Every structure is written in C-alpha cells, then in structure tokens.
Short mmCIF file of C-alpha atoms and ligand atoms in Angstrom, two decimals:
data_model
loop_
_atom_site.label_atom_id
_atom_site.label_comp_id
_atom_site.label_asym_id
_atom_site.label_seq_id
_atom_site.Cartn_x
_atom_site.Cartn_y
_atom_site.Cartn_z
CA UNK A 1 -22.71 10.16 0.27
CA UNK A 2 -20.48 11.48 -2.38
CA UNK A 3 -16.78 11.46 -1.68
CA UNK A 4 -16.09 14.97 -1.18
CA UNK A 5 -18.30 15.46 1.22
CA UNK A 6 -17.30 12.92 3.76
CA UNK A 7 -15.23 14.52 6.62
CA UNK A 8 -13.50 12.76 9.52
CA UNK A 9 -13.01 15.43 12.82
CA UNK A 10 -10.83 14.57 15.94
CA UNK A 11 -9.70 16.56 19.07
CA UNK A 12 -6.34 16.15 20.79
CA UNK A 13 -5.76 13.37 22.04
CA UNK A 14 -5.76 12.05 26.03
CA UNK A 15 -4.57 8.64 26.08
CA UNK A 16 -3.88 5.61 23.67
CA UNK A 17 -4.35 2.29 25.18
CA UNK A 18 -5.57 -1.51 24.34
CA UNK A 19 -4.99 -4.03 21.98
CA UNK A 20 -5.91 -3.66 18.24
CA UNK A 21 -5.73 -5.83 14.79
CA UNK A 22 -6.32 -4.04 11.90
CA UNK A 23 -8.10 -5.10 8.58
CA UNK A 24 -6.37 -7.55 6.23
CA UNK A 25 -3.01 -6.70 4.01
CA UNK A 26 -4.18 -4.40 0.58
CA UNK A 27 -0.87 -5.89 -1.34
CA UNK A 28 -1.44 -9.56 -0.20
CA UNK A 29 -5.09 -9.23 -0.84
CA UNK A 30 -4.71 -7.76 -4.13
CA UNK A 31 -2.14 -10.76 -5.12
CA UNK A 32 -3.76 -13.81 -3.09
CA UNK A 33 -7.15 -13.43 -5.21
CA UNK A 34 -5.34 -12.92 -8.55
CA UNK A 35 -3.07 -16.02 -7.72
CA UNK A 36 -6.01 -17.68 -6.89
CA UNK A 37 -7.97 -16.98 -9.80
CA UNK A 38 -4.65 -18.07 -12.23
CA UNK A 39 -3.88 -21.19 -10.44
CA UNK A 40 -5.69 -25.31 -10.80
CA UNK A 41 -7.82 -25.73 -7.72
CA UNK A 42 -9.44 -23.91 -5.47
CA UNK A 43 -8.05 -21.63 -3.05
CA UNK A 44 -9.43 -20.38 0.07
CA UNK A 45 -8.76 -16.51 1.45
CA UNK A 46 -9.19 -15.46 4.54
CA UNK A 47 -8.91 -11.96 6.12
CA UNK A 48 -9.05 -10.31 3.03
CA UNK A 49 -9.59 -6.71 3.05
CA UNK A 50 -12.55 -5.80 1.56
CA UNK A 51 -11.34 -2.53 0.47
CA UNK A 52 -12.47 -0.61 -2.62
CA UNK A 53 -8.70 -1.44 -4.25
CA UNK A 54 -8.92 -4.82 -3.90
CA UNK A 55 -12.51 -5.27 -4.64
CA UNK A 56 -11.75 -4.04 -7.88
CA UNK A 57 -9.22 -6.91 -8.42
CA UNK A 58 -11.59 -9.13 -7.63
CA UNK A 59 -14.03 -8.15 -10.06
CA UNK A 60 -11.82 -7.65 -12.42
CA UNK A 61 -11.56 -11.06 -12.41
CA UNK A 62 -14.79 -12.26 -12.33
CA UNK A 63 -15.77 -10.53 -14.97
CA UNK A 64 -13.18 -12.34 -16.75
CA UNK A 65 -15.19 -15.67 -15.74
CA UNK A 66 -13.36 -16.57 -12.45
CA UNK A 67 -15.75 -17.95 -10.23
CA UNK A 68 -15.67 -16.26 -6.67
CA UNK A 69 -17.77 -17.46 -4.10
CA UNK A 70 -17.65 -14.48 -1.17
CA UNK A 71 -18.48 -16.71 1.61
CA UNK A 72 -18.44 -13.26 3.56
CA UNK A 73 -16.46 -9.91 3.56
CA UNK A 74 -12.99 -11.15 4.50
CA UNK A 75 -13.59 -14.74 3.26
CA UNK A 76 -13.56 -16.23 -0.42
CA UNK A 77 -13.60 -19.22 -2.18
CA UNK A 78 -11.32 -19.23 -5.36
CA UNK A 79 -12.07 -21.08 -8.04
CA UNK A 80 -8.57 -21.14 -10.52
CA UNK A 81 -8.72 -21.04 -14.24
CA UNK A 82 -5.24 -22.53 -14.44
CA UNK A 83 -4.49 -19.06 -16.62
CA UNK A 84 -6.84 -19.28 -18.94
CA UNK A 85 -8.94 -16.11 -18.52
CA UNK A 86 -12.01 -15.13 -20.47
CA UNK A 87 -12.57 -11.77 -22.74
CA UNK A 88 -14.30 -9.18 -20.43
CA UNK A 89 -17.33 -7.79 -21.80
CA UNK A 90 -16.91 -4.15 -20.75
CA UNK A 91 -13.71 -2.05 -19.49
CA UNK A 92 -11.80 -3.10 -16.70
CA UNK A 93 -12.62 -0.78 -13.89
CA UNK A 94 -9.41 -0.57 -11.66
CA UNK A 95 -10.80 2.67 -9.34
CA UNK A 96 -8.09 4.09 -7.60
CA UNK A 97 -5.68 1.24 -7.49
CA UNK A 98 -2.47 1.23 -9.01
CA UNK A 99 -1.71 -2.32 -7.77
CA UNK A 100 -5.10 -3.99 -9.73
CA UNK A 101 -3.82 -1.73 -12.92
CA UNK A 102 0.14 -3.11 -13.01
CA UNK A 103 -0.78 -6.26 -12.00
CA UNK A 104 -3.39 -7.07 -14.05
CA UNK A 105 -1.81 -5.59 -17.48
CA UNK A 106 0.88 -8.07 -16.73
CA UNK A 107 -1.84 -10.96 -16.96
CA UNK A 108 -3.42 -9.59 -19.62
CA UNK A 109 -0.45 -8.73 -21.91
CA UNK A 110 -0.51 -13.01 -22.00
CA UNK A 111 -4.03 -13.55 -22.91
CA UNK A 112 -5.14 -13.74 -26.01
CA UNK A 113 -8.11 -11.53 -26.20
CA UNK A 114 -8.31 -7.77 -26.43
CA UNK A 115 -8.86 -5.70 -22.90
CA UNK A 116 -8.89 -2.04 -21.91
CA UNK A 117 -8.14 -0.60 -18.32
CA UNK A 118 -9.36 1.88 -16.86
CA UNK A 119 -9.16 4.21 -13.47
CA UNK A 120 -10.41 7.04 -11.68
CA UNK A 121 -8.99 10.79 -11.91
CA UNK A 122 -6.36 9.76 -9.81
CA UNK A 123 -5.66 6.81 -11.42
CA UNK A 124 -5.62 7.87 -14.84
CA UNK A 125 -2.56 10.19 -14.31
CA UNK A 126 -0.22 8.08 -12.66
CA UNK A 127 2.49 7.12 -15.15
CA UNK A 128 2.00 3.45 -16.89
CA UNK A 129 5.26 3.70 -19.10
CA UNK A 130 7.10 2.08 -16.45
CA UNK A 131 5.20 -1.04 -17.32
CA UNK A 132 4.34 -0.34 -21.09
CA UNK A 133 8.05 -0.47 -21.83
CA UNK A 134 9.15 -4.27 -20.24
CA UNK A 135 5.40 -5.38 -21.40
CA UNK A 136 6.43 -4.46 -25.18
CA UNK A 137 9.65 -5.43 -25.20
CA UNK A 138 8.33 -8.81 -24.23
CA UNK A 139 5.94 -8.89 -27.56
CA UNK A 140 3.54 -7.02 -25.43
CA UNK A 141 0.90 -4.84 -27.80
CA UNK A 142 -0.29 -2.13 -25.33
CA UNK A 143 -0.64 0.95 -25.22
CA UNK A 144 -1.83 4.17 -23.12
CA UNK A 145 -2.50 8.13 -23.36
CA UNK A 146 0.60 10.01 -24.44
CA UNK A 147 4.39 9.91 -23.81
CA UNK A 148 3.59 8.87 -20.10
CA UNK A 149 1.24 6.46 -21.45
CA UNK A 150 -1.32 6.91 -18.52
CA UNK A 151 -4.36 5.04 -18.40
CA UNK A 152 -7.35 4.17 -19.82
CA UNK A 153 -4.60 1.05 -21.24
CA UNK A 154 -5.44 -0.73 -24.44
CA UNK A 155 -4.37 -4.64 -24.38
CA UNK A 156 -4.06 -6.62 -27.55
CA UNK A 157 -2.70 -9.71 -25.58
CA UNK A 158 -0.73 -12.67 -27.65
CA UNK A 159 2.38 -14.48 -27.13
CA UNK A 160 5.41 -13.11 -25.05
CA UNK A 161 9.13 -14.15 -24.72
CA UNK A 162 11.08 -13.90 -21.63
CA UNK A 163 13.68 -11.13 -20.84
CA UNK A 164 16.16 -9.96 -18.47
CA UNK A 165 14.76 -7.07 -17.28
CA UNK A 166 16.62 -3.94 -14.25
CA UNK A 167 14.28 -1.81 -12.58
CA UNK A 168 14.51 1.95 -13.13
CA UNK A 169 12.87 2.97 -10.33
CA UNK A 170 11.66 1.04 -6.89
CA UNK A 171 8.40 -0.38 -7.86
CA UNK A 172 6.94 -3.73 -6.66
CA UNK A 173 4.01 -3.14 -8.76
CA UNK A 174 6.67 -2.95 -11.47
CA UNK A 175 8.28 -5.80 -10.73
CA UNK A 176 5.62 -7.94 -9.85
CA UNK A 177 3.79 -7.38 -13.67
CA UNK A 178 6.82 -8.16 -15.43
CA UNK A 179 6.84 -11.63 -13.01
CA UNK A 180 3.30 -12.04 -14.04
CA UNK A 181 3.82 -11.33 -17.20
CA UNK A 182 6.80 -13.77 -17.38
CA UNK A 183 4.98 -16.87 -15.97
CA UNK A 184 3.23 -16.78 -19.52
CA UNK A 185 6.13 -16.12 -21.76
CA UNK A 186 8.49 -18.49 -23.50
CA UNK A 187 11.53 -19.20 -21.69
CA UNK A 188 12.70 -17.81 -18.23
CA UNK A 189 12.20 -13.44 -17.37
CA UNK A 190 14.40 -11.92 -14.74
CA UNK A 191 13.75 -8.63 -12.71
CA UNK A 192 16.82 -6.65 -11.25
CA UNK A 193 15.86 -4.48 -8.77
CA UNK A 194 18.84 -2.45 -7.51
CA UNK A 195 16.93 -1.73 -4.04
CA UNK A 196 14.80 -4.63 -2.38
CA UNK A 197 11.30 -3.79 -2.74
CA UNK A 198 8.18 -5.58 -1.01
CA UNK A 199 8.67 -9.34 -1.69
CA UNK A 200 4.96 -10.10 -1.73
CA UNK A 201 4.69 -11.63 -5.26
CA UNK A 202 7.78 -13.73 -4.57
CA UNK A 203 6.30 -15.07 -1.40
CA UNK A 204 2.90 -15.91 -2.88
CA UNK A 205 4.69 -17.07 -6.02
CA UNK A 206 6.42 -20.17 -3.53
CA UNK A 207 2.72 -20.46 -1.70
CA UNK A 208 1.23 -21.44 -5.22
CA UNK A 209 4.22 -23.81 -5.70
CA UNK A 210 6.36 -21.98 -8.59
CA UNK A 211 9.07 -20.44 -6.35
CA UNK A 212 10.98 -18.73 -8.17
CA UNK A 213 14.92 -18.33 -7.88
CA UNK A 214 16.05 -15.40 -6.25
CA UNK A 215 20.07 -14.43 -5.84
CA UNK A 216 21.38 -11.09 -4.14
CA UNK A 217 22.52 -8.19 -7.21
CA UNK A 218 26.51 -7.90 -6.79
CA UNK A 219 26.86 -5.50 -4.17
CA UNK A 220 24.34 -7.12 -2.06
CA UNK A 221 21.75 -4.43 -1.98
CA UNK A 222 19.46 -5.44 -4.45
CA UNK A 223 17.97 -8.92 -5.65
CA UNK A 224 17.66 -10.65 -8.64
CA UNK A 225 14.68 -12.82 -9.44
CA UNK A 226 13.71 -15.01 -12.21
CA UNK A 227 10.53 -17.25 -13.09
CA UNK A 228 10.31 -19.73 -15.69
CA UNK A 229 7.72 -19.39 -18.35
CA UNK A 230 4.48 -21.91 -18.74
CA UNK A 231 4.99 -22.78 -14.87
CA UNK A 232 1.54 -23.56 -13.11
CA UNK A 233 0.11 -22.32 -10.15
CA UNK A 234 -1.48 -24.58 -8.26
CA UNK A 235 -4.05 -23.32 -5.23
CA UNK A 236 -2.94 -22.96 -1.90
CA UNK A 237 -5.28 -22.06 0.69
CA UNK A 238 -4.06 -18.41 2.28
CA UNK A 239 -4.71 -16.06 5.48
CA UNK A 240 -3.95 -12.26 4.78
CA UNK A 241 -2.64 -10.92 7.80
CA UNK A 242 -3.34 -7.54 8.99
CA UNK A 243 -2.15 -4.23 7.14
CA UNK A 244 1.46 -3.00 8.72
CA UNK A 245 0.68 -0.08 6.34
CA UNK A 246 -2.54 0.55 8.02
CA UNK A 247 -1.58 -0.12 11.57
CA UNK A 248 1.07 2.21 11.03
CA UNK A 249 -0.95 5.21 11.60
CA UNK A 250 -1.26 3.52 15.38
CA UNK A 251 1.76 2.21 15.89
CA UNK A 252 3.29 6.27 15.41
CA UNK A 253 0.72 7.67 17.13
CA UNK A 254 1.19 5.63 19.89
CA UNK A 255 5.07 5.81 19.88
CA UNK A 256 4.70 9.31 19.90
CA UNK A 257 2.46 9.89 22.87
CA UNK A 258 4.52 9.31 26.16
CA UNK A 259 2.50 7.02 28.44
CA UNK A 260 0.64 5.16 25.81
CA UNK A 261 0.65 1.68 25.67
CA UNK A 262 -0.92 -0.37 22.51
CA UNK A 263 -0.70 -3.96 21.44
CA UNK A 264 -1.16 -5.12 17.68
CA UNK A 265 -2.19 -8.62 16.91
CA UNK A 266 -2.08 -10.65 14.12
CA UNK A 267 0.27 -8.05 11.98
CA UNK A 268 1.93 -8.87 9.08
CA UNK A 269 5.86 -8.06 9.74
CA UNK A 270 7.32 -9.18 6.03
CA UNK A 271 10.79 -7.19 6.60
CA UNK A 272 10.69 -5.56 3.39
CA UNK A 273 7.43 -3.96 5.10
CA UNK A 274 8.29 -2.65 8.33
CA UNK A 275 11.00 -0.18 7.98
CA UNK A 276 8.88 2.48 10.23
CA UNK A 277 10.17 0.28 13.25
CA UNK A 278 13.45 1.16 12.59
CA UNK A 279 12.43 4.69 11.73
CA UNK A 280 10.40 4.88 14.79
CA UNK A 281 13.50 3.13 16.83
CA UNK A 282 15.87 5.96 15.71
CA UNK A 283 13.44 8.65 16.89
CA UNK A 284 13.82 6.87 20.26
CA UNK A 285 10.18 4.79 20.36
CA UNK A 286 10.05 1.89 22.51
CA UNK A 287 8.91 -0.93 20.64
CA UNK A 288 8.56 -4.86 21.36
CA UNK A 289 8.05 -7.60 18.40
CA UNK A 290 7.24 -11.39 18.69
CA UNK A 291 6.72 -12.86 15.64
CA UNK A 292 4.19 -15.91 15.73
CA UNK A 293 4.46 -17.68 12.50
CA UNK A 294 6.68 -17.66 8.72
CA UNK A 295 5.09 -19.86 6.46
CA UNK A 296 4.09 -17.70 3.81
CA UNK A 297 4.61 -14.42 5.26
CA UNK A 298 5.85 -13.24 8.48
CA UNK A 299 3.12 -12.58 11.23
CA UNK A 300 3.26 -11.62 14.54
CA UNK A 301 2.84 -9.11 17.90
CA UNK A 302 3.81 -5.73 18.18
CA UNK A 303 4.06 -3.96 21.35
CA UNK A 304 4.06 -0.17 21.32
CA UNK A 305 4.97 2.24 24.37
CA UNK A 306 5.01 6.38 24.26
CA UNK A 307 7.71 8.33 24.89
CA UNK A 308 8.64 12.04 22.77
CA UNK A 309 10.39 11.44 19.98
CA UNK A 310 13.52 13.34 17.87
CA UNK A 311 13.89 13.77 14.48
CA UNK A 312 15.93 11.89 11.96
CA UNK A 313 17.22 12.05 8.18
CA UNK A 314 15.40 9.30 6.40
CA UNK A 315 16.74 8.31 2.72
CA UNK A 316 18.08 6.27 0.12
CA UNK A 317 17.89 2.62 0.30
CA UNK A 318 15.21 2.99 3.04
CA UNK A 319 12.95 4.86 1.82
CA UNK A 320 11.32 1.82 -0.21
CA UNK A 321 10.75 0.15 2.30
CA UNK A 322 8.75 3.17 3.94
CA UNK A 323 6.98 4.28 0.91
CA UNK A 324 3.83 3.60 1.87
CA UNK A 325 4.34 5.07 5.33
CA UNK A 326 6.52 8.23 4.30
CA UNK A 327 2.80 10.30 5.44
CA UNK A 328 3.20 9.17 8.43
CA UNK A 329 6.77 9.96 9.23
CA UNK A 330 6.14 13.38 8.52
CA UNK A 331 3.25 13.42 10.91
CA UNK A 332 5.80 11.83 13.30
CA UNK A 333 8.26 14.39 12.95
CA UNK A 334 5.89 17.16 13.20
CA UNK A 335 5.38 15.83 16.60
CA UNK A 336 9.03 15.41 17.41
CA UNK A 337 11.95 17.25 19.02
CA UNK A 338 14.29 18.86 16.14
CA UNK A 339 14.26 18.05 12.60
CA UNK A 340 12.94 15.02 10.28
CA UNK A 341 14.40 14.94 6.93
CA UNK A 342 12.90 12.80 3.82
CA UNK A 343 14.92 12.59 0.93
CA UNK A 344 15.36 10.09 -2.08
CA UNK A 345 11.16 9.73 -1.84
CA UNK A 346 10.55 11.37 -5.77
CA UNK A 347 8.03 8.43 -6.33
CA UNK A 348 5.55 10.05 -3.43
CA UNK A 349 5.18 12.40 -6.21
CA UNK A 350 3.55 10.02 -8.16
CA UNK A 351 1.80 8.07 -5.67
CA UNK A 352 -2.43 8.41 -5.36
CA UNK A 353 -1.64 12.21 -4.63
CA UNK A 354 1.53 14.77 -5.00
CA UNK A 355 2.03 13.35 -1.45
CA UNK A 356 4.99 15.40 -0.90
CA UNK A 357 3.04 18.61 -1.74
CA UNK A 358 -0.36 17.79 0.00
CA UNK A 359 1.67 16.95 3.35
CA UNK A 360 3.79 19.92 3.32
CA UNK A 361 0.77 22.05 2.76
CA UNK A 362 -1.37 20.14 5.37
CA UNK A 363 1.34 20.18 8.06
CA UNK A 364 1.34 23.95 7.54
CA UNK A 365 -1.97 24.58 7.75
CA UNK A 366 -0.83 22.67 11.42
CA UNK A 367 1.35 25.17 12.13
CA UNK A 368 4.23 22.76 11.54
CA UNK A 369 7.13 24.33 9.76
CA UNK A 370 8.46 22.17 6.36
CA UNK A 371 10.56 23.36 3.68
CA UNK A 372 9.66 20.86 0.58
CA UNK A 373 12.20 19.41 -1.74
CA UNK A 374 11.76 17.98 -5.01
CA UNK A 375 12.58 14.19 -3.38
CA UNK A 376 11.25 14.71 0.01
CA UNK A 377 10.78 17.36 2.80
CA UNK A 378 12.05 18.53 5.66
CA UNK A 379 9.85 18.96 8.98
CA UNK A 380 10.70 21.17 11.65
CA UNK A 381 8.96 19.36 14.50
CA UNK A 382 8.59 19.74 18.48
CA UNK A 383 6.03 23.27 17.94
CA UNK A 384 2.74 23.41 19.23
CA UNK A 385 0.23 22.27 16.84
CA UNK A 386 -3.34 23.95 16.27
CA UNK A 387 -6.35 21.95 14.95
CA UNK A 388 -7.02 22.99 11.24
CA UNK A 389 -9.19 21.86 8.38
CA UNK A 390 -7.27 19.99 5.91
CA UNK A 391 -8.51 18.05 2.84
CA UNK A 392 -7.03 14.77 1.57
CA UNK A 393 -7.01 15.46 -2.02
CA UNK A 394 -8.73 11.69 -1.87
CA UNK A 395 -5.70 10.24 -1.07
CA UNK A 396 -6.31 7.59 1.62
CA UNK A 397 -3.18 8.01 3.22
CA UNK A 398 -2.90 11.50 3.69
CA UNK A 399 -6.72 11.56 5.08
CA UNK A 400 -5.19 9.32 7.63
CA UNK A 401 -2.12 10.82 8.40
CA UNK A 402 -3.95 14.32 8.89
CA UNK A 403 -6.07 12.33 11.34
CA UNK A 404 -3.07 11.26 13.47
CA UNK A 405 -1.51 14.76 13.05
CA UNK A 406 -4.98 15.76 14.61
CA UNK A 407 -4.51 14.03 18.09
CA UNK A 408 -1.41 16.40 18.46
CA UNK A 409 -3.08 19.50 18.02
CA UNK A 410 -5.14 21.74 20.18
CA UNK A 411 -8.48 22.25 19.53
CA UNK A 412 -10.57 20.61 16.80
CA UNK A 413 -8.85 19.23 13.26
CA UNK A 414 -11.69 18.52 10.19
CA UNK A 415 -10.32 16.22 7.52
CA UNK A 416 -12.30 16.94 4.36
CA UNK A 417 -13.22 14.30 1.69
CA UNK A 418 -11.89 11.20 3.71
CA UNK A 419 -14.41 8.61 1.86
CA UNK A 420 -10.98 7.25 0.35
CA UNK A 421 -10.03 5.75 3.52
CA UNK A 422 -12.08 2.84 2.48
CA UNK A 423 -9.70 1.93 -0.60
CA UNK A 424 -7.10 0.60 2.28
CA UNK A 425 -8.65 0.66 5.74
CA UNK A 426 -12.22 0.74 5.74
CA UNK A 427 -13.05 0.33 9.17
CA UNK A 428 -10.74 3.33 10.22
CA UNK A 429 -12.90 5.65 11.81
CA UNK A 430 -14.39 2.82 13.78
CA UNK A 431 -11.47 1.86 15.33
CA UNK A 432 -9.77 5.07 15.92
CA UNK A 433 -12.82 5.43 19.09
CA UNK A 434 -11.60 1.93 20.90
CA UNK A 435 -7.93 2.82 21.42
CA UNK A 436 -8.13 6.41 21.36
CA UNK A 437 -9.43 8.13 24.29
CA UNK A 438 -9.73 12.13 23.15
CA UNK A 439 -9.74 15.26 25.99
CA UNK A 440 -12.73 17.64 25.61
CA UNK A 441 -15.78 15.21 25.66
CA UNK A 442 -14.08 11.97 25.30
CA UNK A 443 -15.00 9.74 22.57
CA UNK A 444 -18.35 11.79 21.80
CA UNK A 445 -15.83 14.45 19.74
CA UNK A 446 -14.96 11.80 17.33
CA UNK A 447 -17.71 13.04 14.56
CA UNK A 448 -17.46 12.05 10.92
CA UNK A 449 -20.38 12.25 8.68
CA UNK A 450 -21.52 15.16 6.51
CA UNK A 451 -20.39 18.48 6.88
C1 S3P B 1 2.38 -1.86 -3.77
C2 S3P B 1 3.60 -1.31 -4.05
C3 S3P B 1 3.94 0.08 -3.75
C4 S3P B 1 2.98 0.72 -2.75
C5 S3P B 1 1.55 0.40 -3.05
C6 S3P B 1 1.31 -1.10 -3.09
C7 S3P B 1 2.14 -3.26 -4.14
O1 S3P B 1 3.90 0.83 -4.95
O2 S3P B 1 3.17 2.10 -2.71
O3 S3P B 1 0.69 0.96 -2.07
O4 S3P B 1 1.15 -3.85 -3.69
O5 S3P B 1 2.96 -3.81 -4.90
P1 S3P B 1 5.15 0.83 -5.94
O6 S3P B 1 5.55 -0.55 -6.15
O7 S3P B 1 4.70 1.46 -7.22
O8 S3P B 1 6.20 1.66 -5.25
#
C-alpha cells in the first residue's frame, strides 16, 4: 500500500474508558540500540519500538557490522563494537528520522572511514547546519546541500578535539551528536543549553557507565554538560518504557472528554518529557501520577479523568519540553473553552512538517478558528466542530492529532496519507478501537484502509 493512499476515518466520539500501554519510547529506542552497538558487551533491549525511525537506526548499524540478534519485534540482543564501527557498503538510509540522522553523524564524524546519509523528502529538507557547524569545528569534515546544508550528508570521519560548545536553538538531537561526537574526541566537550531539553542521552550515557558531569547554566534555567573523550561504554541491559509522546494523543483526548476515565501503564514520565501534564493541569484536567521505578529513566502510572477544558498561553521555556506534543495542544484547545495560545514554538516549523501551518490549516478545515504566527498559533476553541477530510502531509504527528481532533467533531473525519503513523506508533489504529468507544455504529466506524 503506498503511503498516500492509506487513510485513517473516525466518528465522534461516545466514551473513553480502560487501561492502555502504548508502544516503546522512539528517543530511548533510537539511543539504547546505538549505545548498545558502541559499547563492550552485550546489551539486551526490551520494549523497543519497532517503528520505521528507529528501525532505520538499527540498520544503520548493522550495516556497519554490529551484530543484532532481533530475538522478536520489541526485543534485541546487542552485540557492542566498543566504537569501532565498520565502513558501510552503501548510503546510510535514515527515512524520515531526524534523530538516526543527528545522532549518527555525531558517531560517524569519529570514525575513520568515509559515509554518506541520506533521508526521505521530508528528511532531506530539514536543516543539518545546526550540527555541521559544532561537528567541523571539532575537526569534523562533513558536509551537506547548500547554505542549510540539508541532507544527503557526506562524512570524511578522522580525529576530533573537544570543545565547549552553547546551543543556538533547543535541540536534543543537537546536543546529543555533539555528546556523541565528544566521547571520541581528545580531551573533554561541553554542551550549554540555555533551556533544558530531553535528558535522554545523559541518562543512557550513566546506564552505559560514562556519566557524564552535569551543573545548572548561571541563572538556573539551563544545564551544562560535559563528557570526557576516549571514555568506554560498557553494555547495560535496558527496558524502553512506553512513548509519553505517543500516549499523549490519549491522555488529551481523554482529559478533554468529561466522564472519561483512562489508565496508562508502564509510561515513561522523564520530567523533561511530560510538560503536557502541566499544560493539561492548567486547562483544568484531572490527572493522577504514581511513578513505579527511577533507575534509568522515570516510569510509572498515569491516571486520566474528563472534564471541559479552558484555554491557556503556552511559551518560552516550556515549549521544549512540549515540542513533540505542541499538535496536540492545539487539538486540545480546539476543544476547549476560550483561547489557547502557542508562542516561542519556531522549531515546529522545521519539524517532519511546517507543523504550525498544516495544523492551522487542518483545524480550519474543522471549523476551528486559528490565527497563525510565525512562532506559534493561536486557537479559538469551545465551537462546534464538523468532521472534515484532512491530510497529514506524512507527518506522523499531525495524522494523529487530526485523529483526536476527529472524536470532537460531528459526523465523519478522513485522515489522508496516515501510513507515517508507523515511524512513531505503529500499532495506533489498533488501539484507538479498545479505549475508544465511537457513537453512530460503535467501533464498526473505525475504518482505515484504502480509500
Ligand atoms: C528528539 C528530539 C526532539 C524531538 C524529536 C526527538 C530526540 O527534536 O522533536 O521527535 O530523540 O532527541 P529536537 O531535539 O530537534 O528538538
């Protein structure tokens, strides 16, 4: 089935109810098997997701003669090359993941063979400058297409030095190449990153025994954090917990619809990750965490219950925190009394999609009213919503946002190319049937397929 002719349809929704845990964490997955694959030892993953993104990563690494046993979809066996990778014999293929790309040209920059990455459509316009430029001053040769320096990225990998390096924009792709990047350099690299970002690499970083040393910027907002070059990883068996960015699309749909009541197992709840709970809490939602363990990563139970929401101004140091789930909000504040503004979010802009543009267009086509500014939007919520066909520009996240925004709206909503909801949450439109119960036919209107 080719991607753009995979459609997703829902019907307003009746009742949410049940308990739900969601396929394994895309970041986590994404840096457990590359960890893996770098350390001495072997390293066993469990609940990984086996979504497009991160299958790419994993290949990726195969094909640079890591040997990965897939014991089955969610579990592998990692067998480390204690950093010493091989030359790949064709292109790295990184799909539609900018994660695999960054984190992988951070590796690479080390190694001292010749590699070239490349992407889908999508992919291949996203800027790469951000990491070209620490990568080179490092000793880095690499190079991309044009002043943005977008991919397909040419690697001539050799020695690097460590440097001290301040993020100019929120990116924990960003900061988590340079990292990689520095574990092979000479002497010790720092990343500044004014605004706390996802902490993943950090976290894994201290799994695979080279923590590194992380202080607080000045004015406490930020952190700085510094690895020491030639440090070895050393394996660590690992369980990804489930996706907070992919259970978000249930946790606002439930907190959204008065009466429902939804439990979430086995979630990952890092704090630089859940931000939509606050969000949510502002907009009045009724939510209930337990948290059940913090070795590596926080994990635990989330308790959801319904009640109409009211909109809020979400912005500056928050929104990284949200990034992923800025889609989502929108779709929240659609459904919400009064109005939801996003601002400080330029980076959506640059995300799989425009995803500031596609939402405001797709909430229209809703009925919702939005006025869209260059750094966010602003959603006029609490109107009645009509179904509408929408397409996701095959950008995961917006195909499952639009699906959300769906179960608020009257009458029958068609999501159009929604085969890219298998780069982060390939079991979506299975699960959306066991805690969604629709009006109109009941679960039998939940139709995807060809159209
Ligand atoms: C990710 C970081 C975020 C996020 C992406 C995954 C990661 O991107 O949007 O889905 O795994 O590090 P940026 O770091 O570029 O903001």
């Amino acid at each position: 089935m080719s991607r753009s002719t995979t459609t997703l349809s829902v019907r307003q929704v009746r009742h949410i109810h049940g308990e739900i845990s969601v396929p394994g964490d895309k970041s986590l997955s994404h840096r457990a098997v590359l960890f893996a694959a770098l350390a001495e030892g072997t390293t066993s993953i469990t609940g990984f997701l086996p979504g497009e993104d991160c299958l790419c990563t994993m290949r990726a690494l195969q094909a640079m003669g890591c040997m990965i046993e897939v014991i089955s979809e969610t579990e592998l066996r990692v067998h480390g090359t204690g950093g010493k990778l091989q030359p790949p014999l064709e292109p790295i293929e990184c799909g539609n993941s900018g994660t695999a790309m960054r984190l992988i040209a951070g590796v690479l920059a080390a190694q001292p063979f010749k590699s070239r990455l490349i992407g889908d459509a999508s992919l291949s316009s996203r800027p790469m400058k951000r990491i070209v430029d620490p990568l080179r001053q490092m000793g880095a040769r690499i190079e991309g297409r044009g002043d943005k320096h977008t991919a397909p990225l040419e690697i001539e990998g050799g020695p690097l030095t460590g440097i001290d390096y301040t993020l100019p924009v929120a990116s924990a792709q960003l900061k988590s190449c340079i990292l990689l990047a520095g574990l092979f350099a000479q002497g010790t690299t720092s990343v500044t990153e004014p605004t706390a970002t996802r902490d993943h690499t950090e976290r894994l970083l201290a799994h695979f025994h080279v923590p590194p040393v992380i202080s607080p910027t000045p004015d406490g907002k930020g952190r700085i954090i510094r690895v020491r070059g030639g440090s070895r990883l050393h394996a660590h068996d690992f369980h990804v917990p489930g996706d907070f960015s992919s259970a978000a699309f249930w946790i606002t749909a439930a907190a959204a619809l008065p009466g429902a009541s939804l439990t979430l197992t086995n979630l990952g709840m890092n704090k630089t990750r859940t931000g939509l709970l606050s969000v949510l809490s502002k907009m009045g939602a009724h939510l209930h965490e337990t948290i059940t363990d913090s070795a590596a990563e926080q994990v635990g139970i989330l308790h959801v219950n319904g009640r109409k929401l009211r909109g809020i101004r979400i912005e500056g140091e928050m929104i990284a925190n949200v990034i992923d789930e800025l889609p989502v909000i929108a779709v929240a504040g659609a459904v919400a009394e009064g109005k939801t503004e996003i601002r400080d979010a330029r980076e959506l802009r640059v995300k799989e999609t425009d995803r500031i543009e596609a939402m405001a267009h797709n909430l229209r086509a809703f009925g919702v009213e939005v006025e869209e500014h260059e750094d966010g939007m602003t959603v006029h919520g609490g109107s009645p919503l009509k179904g509408a066909r929408v397409n996701s520009r095959g950008d995961h996240r917006i195909a499952m946002a639009c699906a959300i925004l769906g179960l608020f709206a009257r009458g029958e909503t068609v999501i159009e190319d929604t085969a890219c909801i298998a780069t982060s949450y390939p079991t979506f439109q299975d699960d959306l049937p066991r805690i969604v119960q629709f009006y109109e036919g009941g679960l039998a209107s939940l139709l995807s397929g060809r159209r």
